Amino acid sequence: MSRNAESTAFRSALEVIRAVEPRVADAIGAELTDQRESLKLIASENYASPATLLAMGNWFSDKYAEGTVGRRFYAGCQNVDTVEALAAEHARELFGAAHAYVQPHSGIDANLVAFWAVLADRVESPALKKAQVRQVNDLTEADWFALRRELGNQRMLGMSLDAGGHLTHGFRPNISGKMFDQRSYGTDPETGLIDYDRVAEAAREFKPLILVGGYSAYPRKVNFRILREIADSVGATFMVDMAHFAGLVAGKVFTGDFDPVPHAHIVTTTTHKSLRGPRGGMVLCQPELADQVDRGCPMVLGGPLPHVMAAKAVALAEARRPDFADYAQRIVDNSQALAEGLLRRGAKLVTGGTDNHLVLIDVSGYGLTGRQAEQALLDSGIVTNRNSVPQDPNGAWYTSGIRIGTPALTTRGLGTAEMDQTAELIHTVLTQTTAGANADGTPSKAKYTLDPALADKIARQATDLLAPHPLYPSVDLT
Ligand code: DSN
């Protein structure tokens, strides 16, 4: 597609929207301007291609398609079948997976589908067999009551939130912590790394039904072969949430023991982080779980979004191109350059560095909370997010960490030299920010001071850094 065709497509779309509600058209245009001007270091964000974005804005959005390909609860789904089957085929080929389910609307939804597929396979199906009935509606009231109790009393072992796990891996305020009798494994207090012997010990003691691997704020590779061995040793189903690093798996940066797909019974992901697709989720699994996973909608999920499945098909096709592997490697090169630049300037990093797309700065080294650091960086045109560090004294709201990631800036074409300059900007802001106090003189976890002139200067430097790497260069809305 030529540059003109992309500009024409987006300009025409905005013209049509403007005729109905100009404020929406203005907000869409303003979002592009903001994204173009900000140094985006949010580890879980990226920039999808124009083709992916355009695949979402159409009449597929009008169609209900509960069920799966060829087995729908609604008539007239032939075109939805085409895009869902295409997205699933690209996903299977890209990841070498036996089965792919592309309907989940998000990572949380994908994890819920996976949890309920395992519960159905390992708890519900044996109960139905024992009662010699085909489905739950055929159970007696007493058997149904007993099954519901059993479903609600299963065990899950996942990585704790403050060690870098995700809130859906059993954090009590999340539904995963309420659904399961849950325990967490953490990281070694000295190194910040996963201690596989401790995970094995926890698994032996707790005997979980599901062992969850994967993370949203752990800056290292995970050995999924070892985790699978641990799961097998206690009869657990091994599930991996690769939402953050799916792009590194797709791009063959993580292979062998570090690729979860050959090792896990079931793998969940989002499609919009390092994978660079539309916002959404996906489940990959081994054949024995495929039927249960395909029941995701309508058992767990609301109606699938065919326009997003169309965009998933486009983005997954892009990820199968040879240049995606180069992109994935550059994400990690950039992340390591950013980590090295920060370390050289004296920053304290969780685990002392990174193997993947993200870096976790322990900002207590600068005398700040995560919240103060996040806001001071934002004042300076640098978009990050605060995040807990292991054994965080400031909890999940204020936190003591800043999580930064390189998938988005790598998409724009920034390289390792620019990462060193980015490290300089971040370090300057954090060293020049001072924690504030409450009215009664006690230390505040939110207030801070940063000279506005310095913040403006850094923001201008950030803009200069981005200038040679325009975002969506093929899209001209003027
Ligand atoms: N919001 C995603 C992240 O930032 O890691 C996961 O929920």
Short mmCIF file of C-alpha atoms and ligand atoms in Angstrom, two decimals:
data_model
loop_
_atom_site.label_atom_id
_atom_site.label_comp_id
_atom_site.label_asym_id
_atom_site.label_seq_id
_atom_site.Cartn_x
_atom_site.Cartn_y
_atom_site.Cartn_z
CA MET A 1 0.00 0.00 0.00
CA SER A 2 1.41 3.41 -0.89
CA ARG A 3 1.88 6.22 1.61
CA ASN A 4 -0.93 8.12 -0.09
CA ALA A 5 -3.38 5.23 0.24
CA GLU A 6 -2.86 5.06 4.03
CA SER A 7 -3.22 8.83 4.46
CA THR A 8 -6.33 8.82 2.29
CA ALA A 9 -7.86 5.95 4.27
CA PHE A 10 -7.40 7.60 7.68
CA ARG A 11 -8.30 11.08 6.43
CA SER A 12 -11.50 9.80 4.83
CA ALA A 13 -12.44 7.90 7.98
CA LEU A 14 -11.98 11.02 10.11
CA GLU A 15 -14.06 13.07 7.67
CA VAL A 16 -16.93 10.59 7.95
CA ILE A 17 -16.70 10.57 11.77
CA ARG A 18 -16.41 14.36 11.94
CA ALA A 19 -19.70 14.75 10.12
CA VAL A 20 -21.45 12.97 13.04
CA GLU A 21 -19.47 13.89 16.17
CA PRO A 22 -16.53 16.21 15.46
CA ARG A 23 -15.22 15.90 19.02
CA VAL A 24 -14.52 12.20 18.47
CA ALA A 25 -12.67 12.93 15.23
CA ASP A 26 -10.68 15.62 17.03
CA ALA A 27 -9.80 13.25 19.89
CA ILE A 28 -8.61 10.59 17.43
CA GLY A 29 -6.41 13.16 15.68
CA ALA A 30 -5.13 14.47 19.03
CA GLU A 31 -4.23 10.94 20.14
CA LEU A 32 -2.02 10.52 17.07
CA THR A 33 -0.32 13.84 17.82
CA ASP A 34 0.24 12.89 21.49
CA GLN A 35 1.61 9.47 20.57
CA ARG A 36 3.89 11.01 17.97
CA GLU A 37 5.30 13.48 20.49
CA SER A 38 5.82 11.29 23.56
CA LEU A 39 8.72 9.05 24.41
CA LYS A 40 6.65 5.95 25.08
CA LEU A 41 8.38 3.49 27.36
CA ILE A 42 5.34 1.60 28.62
CA ALA A 43 6.48 -2.03 28.38
CA SER A 44 3.01 -3.32 27.48
CA GLU A 45 2.26 -0.85 24.64
CA ASN A 46 3.24 -0.70 21.00
CA TYR A 47 2.11 0.76 17.66
CA ALA A 48 0.06 -1.56 15.43
CA SER A 49 0.50 -1.24 11.68
CA PRO A 50 -1.93 0.86 9.58
CA ALA A 51 -3.23 -2.39 8.01
CA THR A 52 -3.98 -3.81 11.47
CA LEU A 53 -5.69 -0.59 12.58
CA LEU A 54 -7.78 -0.38 9.42
CA ALA A 55 -8.89 -4.02 9.69
CA MET A 56 -10.71 -3.06 12.92
CA GLY A 57 -12.84 -0.22 11.58
CA ASN A 58 -15.60 -1.92 9.62
CA TRP A 59 -18.88 -3.83 9.57
CA PHE A 60 -17.41 -6.99 11.08
CA SER A 61 -18.13 -5.10 14.29
CA ASP A 62 -21.87 -5.55 13.62
CA LYS A 63 -21.81 -9.34 13.67
CA TYR A 64 -22.58 -11.69 16.55
CA ALA A 65 -20.62 -14.94 16.28
CA GLU A 66 -20.87 -16.89 19.54
CA GLY A 67 -19.42 -20.37 19.20
CA THR A 68 -16.44 -21.24 17.04
CA VAL A 69 -15.61 -21.68 13.36
CA GLY A 70 -18.29 -23.79 11.67
CA ARG A 71 -20.24 -24.19 14.94
CA ARG A 72 -22.03 -20.92 15.72
CA PHE A 73 -25.10 -20.00 17.71
CA TYR A 74 -25.99 -17.44 14.97
CA ALA A 75 -26.56 -17.76 11.25
CA GLY A 76 -24.60 -15.85 8.63
CA CYS A 77 -21.12 -16.21 10.13
CA GLN A 78 -19.34 -17.40 6.98
CA ASN A 79 -17.10 -14.34 6.72
CA VAL A 80 -16.35 -14.31 10.43
CA ASP A 81 -15.38 -17.98 10.04
CA THR A 82 -12.92 -16.94 7.34
CA VAL A 83 -11.09 -14.37 9.49
CA GLU A 84 -11.22 -16.39 12.70
CA ALA A 85 -9.82 -19.46 10.91
CA LEU A 86 -7.11 -17.32 9.29
CA ALA A 87 -6.07 -15.74 12.59
CA ALA A 88 -5.94 -19.18 14.24
CA GLU A 89 -3.92 -20.64 11.36
CA HIS A 90 -1.38 -17.79 11.49
CA ALA A 91 -1.13 -18.20 15.28
CA ARG A 92 -0.55 -21.96 15.05
CA GLU A 93 2.09 -21.55 12.35
CA LEU A 94 3.82 -18.63 14.05
CA PHE A 95 4.14 -20.31 17.43
CA GLY A 96 4.21 -23.98 16.37
CA ALA A 97 1.08 -24.60 18.46
CA ALA A 98 -1.33 -27.49 18.04
CA HIS A 99 -4.41 -25.33 18.62
CA ALA A 100 -5.16 -21.59 18.75
CA TYR A 101 -8.24 -19.79 20.06
CA VAL A 102 -8.28 -16.15 18.98
CA GLN A 103 -11.49 -14.85 20.55
CA PRO A 104 -10.42 -13.52 23.98
CA HIS A 105 -10.84 -9.77 24.24
CA SER A 106 -7.84 -9.25 26.51
CA GLY A 107 -5.16 -11.04 28.48
CA ILE A 108 -7.40 -11.31 31.53
CA ASP A 109 -10.08 -12.94 29.38
CA ALA A 110 -7.54 -15.33 27.87
CA ASN A 111 -6.44 -16.36 31.36
CA LEU A 112 -10.04 -16.93 32.45
CA VAL A 113 -10.67 -19.10 29.39
CA ALA A 114 -7.54 -21.09 30.22
CA PHE A 115 -8.41 -21.52 33.90
CA TRP A 116 -11.92 -22.72 33.07
CA ALA A 117 -10.68 -25.04 30.32
CA VAL A 118 -8.39 -26.72 32.84
CA LEU A 119 -11.11 -26.84 35.51
CA ALA A 120 -13.53 -28.34 32.99
CA ASP A 121 -10.98 -30.89 31.84
CA ARG A 122 -9.64 -31.94 35.21
CA VAL A 123 -12.58 -31.45 37.59
CA GLU A 124 -15.87 -31.22 35.71
CA SER A 125 -15.31 -33.95 33.10
CA PRO A 126 -14.27 -36.62 35.65
CA ALA A 127 -17.31 -35.71 37.80
CA LEU A 128 -19.65 -36.11 34.81
CA LYS A 129 -18.04 -39.42 33.96
CA LYS A 130 -18.37 -40.64 37.52
CA ALA A 131 -22.04 -39.68 37.61
CA GLN A 132 -22.47 -41.26 34.15
CA VAL A 133 -24.09 -38.17 32.64
CA ARG A 134 -23.21 -36.15 29.55
CA GLN A 135 -23.50 -32.63 30.87
CA VAL A 136 -23.99 -30.61 34.06
CA ASN A 137 -27.73 -30.12 33.50
CA ASP A 138 -28.13 -33.89 33.92
CA LEU A 139 -26.53 -33.98 37.39
CA THR A 140 -28.67 -34.42 40.50
CA GLU A 141 -28.90 -31.37 42.79
CA ALA A 142 -26.57 -33.10 45.27
CA ASP A 143 -23.98 -33.96 42.63
CA TRP A 144 -24.17 -30.45 41.16
CA PHE A 145 -23.66 -28.91 44.60
CA ALA A 146 -20.66 -31.19 45.22
CA LEU A 147 -19.15 -30.33 41.82
CA ARG A 148 -19.53 -26.60 42.40
CA ARG A 149 -17.75 -26.93 45.74
CA GLU A 150 -14.98 -28.92 44.10
CA LEU A 151 -14.60 -26.37 41.28
CA GLY A 152 -14.26 -23.63 43.88
CA ASN A 153 -11.61 -25.44 45.90
CA GLN A 154 -8.81 -25.99 43.43
CA ARG A 155 -5.24 -24.86 43.91
CA MET A 156 -3.11 -22.62 41.79
CA LEU A 157 0.55 -21.68 42.22
CA GLY A 158 1.76 -18.57 40.38
CA MET A 159 4.38 -15.85 40.62
CA SER A 160 3.53 -13.14 43.14
CA LEU A 161 2.56 -9.71 41.89
CA ASP A 162 5.43 -7.91 43.57
CA ALA A 163 7.96 -10.40 42.18
CA GLY A 164 6.73 -9.59 38.66
CA GLY A 165 3.74 -11.93 38.24
CA HIS A 166 0.43 -10.63 36.93
CA LEU A 167 -2.61 -9.83 39.05
CA THR A 168 -4.51 -12.62 37.26
CA HIS A 169 -2.02 -15.18 38.60
CA GLY A 170 -3.79 -15.30 41.96
CA PHE A 171 -3.68 -11.75 43.41
CA ARG A 172 -6.48 -11.76 45.99
CA PRO A 173 -8.32 -8.64 44.78
CA ASN A 174 -8.50 -10.22 41.28
CA ILE A 175 -11.02 -12.95 40.45
CA SER A 176 -8.13 -15.44 40.09
CA GLY A 177 -7.32 -15.02 43.78
CA LYS A 178 -10.97 -15.55 44.68
CA MET A 179 -11.57 -18.53 42.37
CA PHE A 180 -8.55 -20.50 43.53
CA ASP A 181 -6.94 -21.57 46.75
CA GLN A 182 -3.77 -19.80 45.74
CA ARG A 183 -0.12 -19.59 46.70
CA SER A 184 2.69 -17.60 45.17
CA TYR A 185 6.32 -18.17 44.44
CA GLY A 186 8.61 -15.15 44.63
CA THR A 187 12.16 -14.44 43.61
CA ASP A 188 15.46 -14.76 45.42
CA PRO A 189 15.81 -11.73 47.74
CA GLU A 190 19.49 -11.31 46.81
CA THR A 191 19.44 -11.78 43.05
CA GLY A 192 15.80 -11.02 42.22
CA LEU A 193 15.80 -14.18 40.05
CA ILE A 194 13.36 -17.09 40.11
CA ASP A 195 14.73 -19.83 42.35
CA TYR A 196 13.49 -23.02 40.65
CA ASP A 197 14.33 -25.16 43.69
CA ARG A 198 12.02 -22.99 45.80
CA VAL A 199 9.29 -23.27 43.18
CA ALA A 200 9.68 -27.06 43.23
CA GLU A 201 9.51 -27.07 47.01
CA ALA A 202 6.36 -24.92 47.01
CA ALA A 203 4.78 -27.20 44.39
CA ARG A 204 5.61 -30.33 46.43
CA GLU A 205 4.08 -28.82 49.56
CA PHE A 206 1.01 -27.25 47.97
CA LYS A 207 0.24 -29.70 45.13
CA PRO A 208 -1.49 -27.22 42.82
CA LEU A 209 -3.88 -28.22 40.05
CA ILE A 210 -2.34 -25.44 37.93
CA LEU A 211 1.22 -24.13 37.94
CA VAL A 212 1.37 -20.72 36.25
CA GLY A 213 4.52 -19.36 34.61
CA GLY A 214 4.92 -15.96 32.99
CA TYR A 215 5.09 -12.40 34.20
CA SER A 216 4.35 -8.76 33.53
CA ALA A 217 7.32 -7.18 35.31
CA TYR A 218 10.18 -9.71 35.49
CA PRO A 219 13.13 -8.59 33.38
CA ARG A 220 14.61 -12.02 32.75
CA LYS A 221 14.15 -15.18 30.68
CA VAL A 222 12.24 -18.01 32.33
CA ASN A 223 13.21 -21.67 31.90
CA PHE A 224 9.89 -23.27 30.95
CA ARG A 225 11.37 -26.74 30.62
CA ILE A 226 12.22 -26.73 34.31
CA LEU A 227 8.79 -25.37 35.26
CA ARG A 228 7.14 -28.12 33.19
CA GLU A 229 9.21 -30.73 35.01
CA ILE A 230 8.07 -29.27 38.32
CA ALA A 231 4.43 -29.30 37.16
CA ASP A 232 4.75 -32.93 36.03
CA SER A 233 6.32 -33.97 39.30
CA VAL A 234 3.16 -32.95 41.20
CA GLY A 235 0.57 -33.72 38.51
CA ALA A 236 -0.18 -30.04 37.81
CA THR A 237 -1.31 -28.58 34.51
CA PHE A 238 1.36 -26.13 33.32
CA MET A 239 0.01 -22.82 32.05
CA VAL A 240 2.15 -19.94 30.78
CA ASP A 241 1.00 -16.35 30.37
CA MET A 242 3.33 -14.95 27.68
CA ALA A 243 1.37 -11.72 27.19
CA HIS A 244 4.47 -9.57 27.62
CA PHE A 245 7.02 -11.54 25.67
CA ALA A 246 4.93 -13.16 22.91
CA GLY A 247 6.74 -11.01 20.34
CA LEU A 248 10.09 -12.38 21.53
CA VAL A 249 8.77 -15.94 21.16
CA ALA A 250 7.31 -15.15 17.71
CA GLY A 251 10.60 -13.53 16.66
CA LYS A 252 12.62 -16.55 17.89
CA VAL A 253 14.58 -14.56 20.46
CA PHE A 254 13.25 -16.96 23.09
CA THR A 255 13.77 -20.52 21.87
CA GLY A 256 14.37 -23.96 23.38
CA ASP A 257 13.84 -23.97 27.15
CA PHE A 258 12.73 -20.33 27.00
CA ASP A 259 9.92 -20.83 24.46
CA PRO A 260 6.83 -21.77 26.49
CA VAL A 261 4.82 -23.30 23.63
CA PRO A 262 6.48 -26.75 23.45
CA HIS A 263 6.59 -27.05 27.24
CA ALA A 264 3.23 -25.78 28.51
CA HIS A 265 -0.12 -27.55 28.31
CA ILE A 266 -1.74 -24.18 27.71
CA VAL A 267 -0.36 -20.73 26.84
CA THR A 268 -2.17 -17.41 27.00
CA THR A 269 -1.16 -14.10 25.52
CA THR A 270 -2.25 -10.65 24.53
CA THR A 271 -1.83 -9.61 20.92
CA HIS A 272 -0.95 -5.93 21.38
CA LYS A 273 2.25 -5.82 23.44
CA SER A 274 5.55 -7.02 21.95
CA LEU A 275 3.48 -8.94 19.34
CA ARG A 276 2.36 -5.53 17.94
CA GLY A 277 -1.18 -6.45 16.95
CA PRO A 278 -4.61 -5.10 17.93
CA ARG A 279 -5.63 -4.99 21.60
CA GLY A 280 -6.84 -8.50 22.41
CA GLY A 281 -6.03 -11.95 23.74
CA MET A 282 -5.40 -15.47 22.53
CA VAL A 283 -5.01 -19.01 23.91
CA LEU A 284 -2.72 -21.71 22.49
CA CYS A 285 -2.98 -25.25 23.79
CA GLN A 286 -2.19 -28.89 23.35
CA PRO A 287 -4.82 -31.01 21.56
CA GLU A 288 -6.36 -32.52 24.70
CA LEU A 289 -7.50 -29.09 25.92
CA ALA A 290 -8.71 -27.76 22.55
CA ASP A 291 -12.42 -28.61 22.94
CA GLN A 292 -12.62 -27.01 26.37
CA VAL A 293 -10.74 -23.90 25.21
CA ASP A 294 -13.10 -23.52 22.24
CA ARG A 295 -16.02 -23.31 24.68
CA GLY A 296 -14.57 -19.99 25.93
CA CYS A 297 -17.46 -18.10 24.32
CA PRO A 298 -20.19 -18.09 25.56
CA MET A 299 -19.10 -19.92 28.76
CA VAL A 300 -16.61 -17.28 29.92
CA LEU A 301 -16.47 -14.59 27.22
CA GLY A 302 -19.06 -12.27 25.74
CA GLY A 303 -19.59 -12.36 21.97
CA PRO A 304 -16.35 -12.40 19.97
CA LEU A 305 -15.24 -9.23 18.20
CA PRO A 306 -14.89 -10.26 14.53
CA HIS A 307 -13.33 -6.93 13.54
CA VAL A 308 -10.57 -7.50 16.12
CA MET A 309 -10.11 -11.11 14.97
CA ALA A 310 -9.65 -9.72 11.44
CA ALA A 311 -6.98 -7.38 12.78
CA LYS A 312 -5.36 -10.27 14.69
CA ALA A 313 -5.13 -12.20 11.40
CA VAL A 314 -3.40 -9.22 9.74
CA ALA A 315 -0.96 -8.66 12.63
CA LEU A 316 -0.12 -12.36 12.94
CA ALA A 317 0.54 -12.50 9.19
CA GLU A 318 2.94 -9.58 9.69
CA ALA A 319 4.66 -11.37 12.56
CA ARG A 320 5.29 -14.36 10.27
CA ARG A 321 7.39 -12.20 7.94
CA PRO A 322 11.19 -12.56 8.27
CA ASP A 323 11.65 -8.91 9.35
CA PHE A 324 9.69 -9.54 12.54
CA ALA A 325 12.59 -11.63 13.92
CA ASP A 326 14.88 -8.67 13.33
CA TYR A 327 12.39 -6.40 15.13
CA ALA A 328 12.21 -8.79 18.11
CA GLN A 329 15.99 -8.95 18.43
CA ARG A 330 16.23 -5.14 18.27
CA ILE A 331 13.69 -4.88 21.13
CA VAL A 332 16.06 -6.86 23.37
CA ASP A 333 19.20 -5.06 22.12
CA ASN A 334 17.51 -1.76 22.96
CA SER A 335 16.34 -2.95 26.36
CA GLN A 336 19.85 -4.09 27.25
CA ALA A 337 21.35 -0.81 26.03
CA LEU A 338 18.83 1.10 28.16
CA ALA A 339 19.66 -1.04 31.20
CA GLU A 340 23.40 -0.58 30.67
CA GLY A 341 22.97 3.18 30.26
CA LEU A 342 21.01 3.39 33.51
CA LEU A 343 23.42 1.15 35.44
CA ARG A 344 26.41 3.16 34.24
CA ARG A 345 24.77 6.29 35.62
CA GLY A 346 24.12 4.66 39.00
CA ALA A 347 20.51 3.44 38.77
CA LYS A 348 19.42 0.42 40.81
CA LEU A 349 17.76 -2.20 38.59
CA VAL A 350 15.82 -5.23 39.80
CA THR A 351 17.97 -8.32 38.91
CA GLY A 352 20.75 -5.94 37.81
CA GLY A 353 19.74 -5.92 34.14
CA THR A 354 17.48 -7.52 31.56
CA ASP A 355 17.18 -10.40 29.09
CA ASN A 356 13.90 -9.25 27.60
CA HIS A 357 11.95 -6.17 26.55
CA LEU A 358 11.66 -4.55 29.98
CA VAL A 359 13.74 -2.94 32.70
CA LEU A 360 12.55 -2.43 36.27
CA ILE A 361 14.16 0.55 38.04
CA ASP A 362 14.05 0.48 41.83
CA VAL A 363 13.50 4.22 42.34
CA SER A 364 14.00 4.00 46.10
CA GLY A 365 17.64 4.45 45.03
CA TYR A 366 16.63 8.01 44.03
CA GLY A 367 14.65 8.52 47.27
CA LEU A 368 11.33 8.40 45.37
CA THR A 369 8.23 6.26 45.21
CA GLY A 370 7.12 4.85 41.88
CA ARG A 371 4.26 7.30 41.81
CA GLN A 372 6.51 10.34 42.28
CA ALA A 373 8.95 9.07 39.66
CA GLU A 374 6.21 8.23 37.14
CA GLN A 375 4.70 11.73 37.41
CA ALA A 376 8.04 13.56 37.27
CA LEU A 377 8.96 11.60 34.13
CA LEU A 378 5.57 12.36 32.59
CA ASP A 379 6.11 16.09 33.28
CA SER A 380 9.29 15.67 31.24
CA GLY A 381 7.59 14.03 28.24
CA ILE A 382 8.60 10.46 29.18
CA VAL A 383 5.70 8.02 29.52
CA THR A 384 6.33 5.04 31.83
CA ASN A 385 4.35 3.23 34.50
CA ARG A 386 5.01 2.66 38.15
CA ASN A 387 5.32 -0.94 39.27
CA SER A 388 5.97 -2.89 42.46
CA VAL A 389 9.43 -4.27 43.10
CA PRO A 390 9.99 -7.50 45.07
CA GLN A 391 8.95 -7.10 48.75
CA ASP A 392 7.79 -3.58 47.92
CA PRO A 393 7.29 -1.49 51.09
CA ASN A 394 5.03 0.95 49.20
CA GLY A 395 2.40 -1.54 48.03
CA ALA A 396 0.80 -1.84 44.60
CA TRP A 397 -0.53 1.76 44.44
CA TYR A 398 2.48 3.95 45.23
CA THR A 399 5.11 1.26 44.53
CA SER A 400 8.91 1.64 44.53
CA GLY A 401 9.53 0.87 40.88
CA ILE A 402 9.30 2.23 37.37
CA ARG A 403 8.83 -0.33 34.61
CA ILE A 404 10.15 0.67 31.20
CA GLY A 405 10.05 -1.28 27.97
CA THR A 406 11.34 -0.91 24.43
CA PRO A 407 8.78 -2.53 22.02
CA ALA A 408 7.18 0.80 21.06
CA LEU A 409 10.36 2.86 20.57
CA THR A 410 11.87 -0.03 18.62
CA THR A 411 8.86 0.05 16.28
CA ARG A 412 9.62 3.73 15.66
CA GLY A 413 13.17 2.76 14.68
CA LEU A 414 15.15 4.04 17.67
CA GLY A 415 18.34 2.09 18.29
CA THR A 416 20.90 1.45 21.01
CA ALA A 417 22.56 4.90 20.77
CA GLU A 418 19.21 6.57 21.38
CA MET A 419 18.62 4.20 24.32
CA ASP A 420 21.73 5.56 26.00
CA GLN A 421 20.41 9.09 25.49
CA THR A 422 17.05 7.96 26.91
CA ALA A 423 18.85 6.58 29.98
CA GLU A 424 20.47 9.99 30.43
CA LEU A 425 17.10 11.78 30.28
CA ILE A 426 15.51 9.37 32.78
CA HIS A 427 18.45 9.54 35.17
CA THR A 428 18.53 13.35 35.03
CA VAL A 429 14.82 13.63 35.85
CA LEU A 430 15.02 11.15 38.71
CA THR A 431 18.13 12.70 40.29
CA GLN A 432 16.59 16.18 40.06
CA THR A 433 13.22 15.19 41.57
CA THR A 434 12.76 15.55 45.32
CA ALA A 435 10.17 13.73 47.39
CA GLY A 436 7.64 16.07 49.03
CA ALA A 437 5.98 16.18 52.44
CA ASN A 438 2.37 16.16 53.69
CA ALA A 439 0.87 19.16 55.49
CA ASP A 440 1.79 17.58 58.86
CA GLY A 441 5.43 17.21 57.83
CA THR A 442 5.35 13.43 57.26
CA PRO A 443 6.90 12.16 54.00
CA SER A 444 4.41 12.08 51.12
CA LYS A 445 4.34 9.14 48.74
CA ALA A 446 2.80 11.25 45.98
CA LYS A 447 4.12 14.83 46.25
CA TYR A 448 7.40 15.83 44.67
CA THR A 449 9.23 18.83 43.30
CA LEU A 450 10.92 19.12 39.94
CA ASP A 451 12.00 22.41 38.40
CA PRO A 452 9.45 23.03 35.59
CA ALA A 453 12.16 24.61 33.41
CA LEU A 454 14.20 21.40 33.66
CA ALA A 455 11.12 19.28 32.89
CA ASP A 456 10.48 21.41 29.78
CA LYS A 457 14.10 21.10 28.69
CA ILE A 458 14.00 17.30 29.03
CA ALA A 459 10.70 17.17 27.14
CA ARG A 460 12.29 19.13 24.27
CA GLN A 461 15.26 16.77 24.27
CA ALA A 462 12.87 13.80 24.18
CA THR A 463 11.09 15.35 21.18
CA ASP A 464 14.45 15.88 19.45
CA LEU A 465 15.30 12.23 20.05
CA LEU A 466 12.07 11.17 18.38
CA ALA A 467 12.21 13.61 15.46
CA PRO A 468 14.31 11.43 13.11
CA HIS A 469 11.90 8.52 13.76
CA PRO A 470 8.40 9.73 12.92
CA LEU A 471 5.52 7.57 14.08
CA TYR A 472 3.24 6.34 11.27
CA PRO A 473 5.32 8.18 8.64
CA SER A 474 2.89 7.02 5.95
CA VAL A 475 -0.07 8.72 7.65
CA ASP A 476 -0.49 12.43 6.92
CA LEU A 477 -3.72 13.87 8.32
CA THR A 478 -3.09 17.47 7.27
N1 DSN B 1 -1.78 -3.97 31.62
C1 DSN B 1 -0.82 -4.97 31.33
C2 DSN B 1 0.56 -4.53 31.67
O1 DSN B 1 0.78 -3.33 31.63
O2 DSN B 1 1.43 -5.33 31.96
C3 DSN B 1 -1.13 -6.25 31.97
O3 DSN B 1 -2.36 -6.23 32.59
#
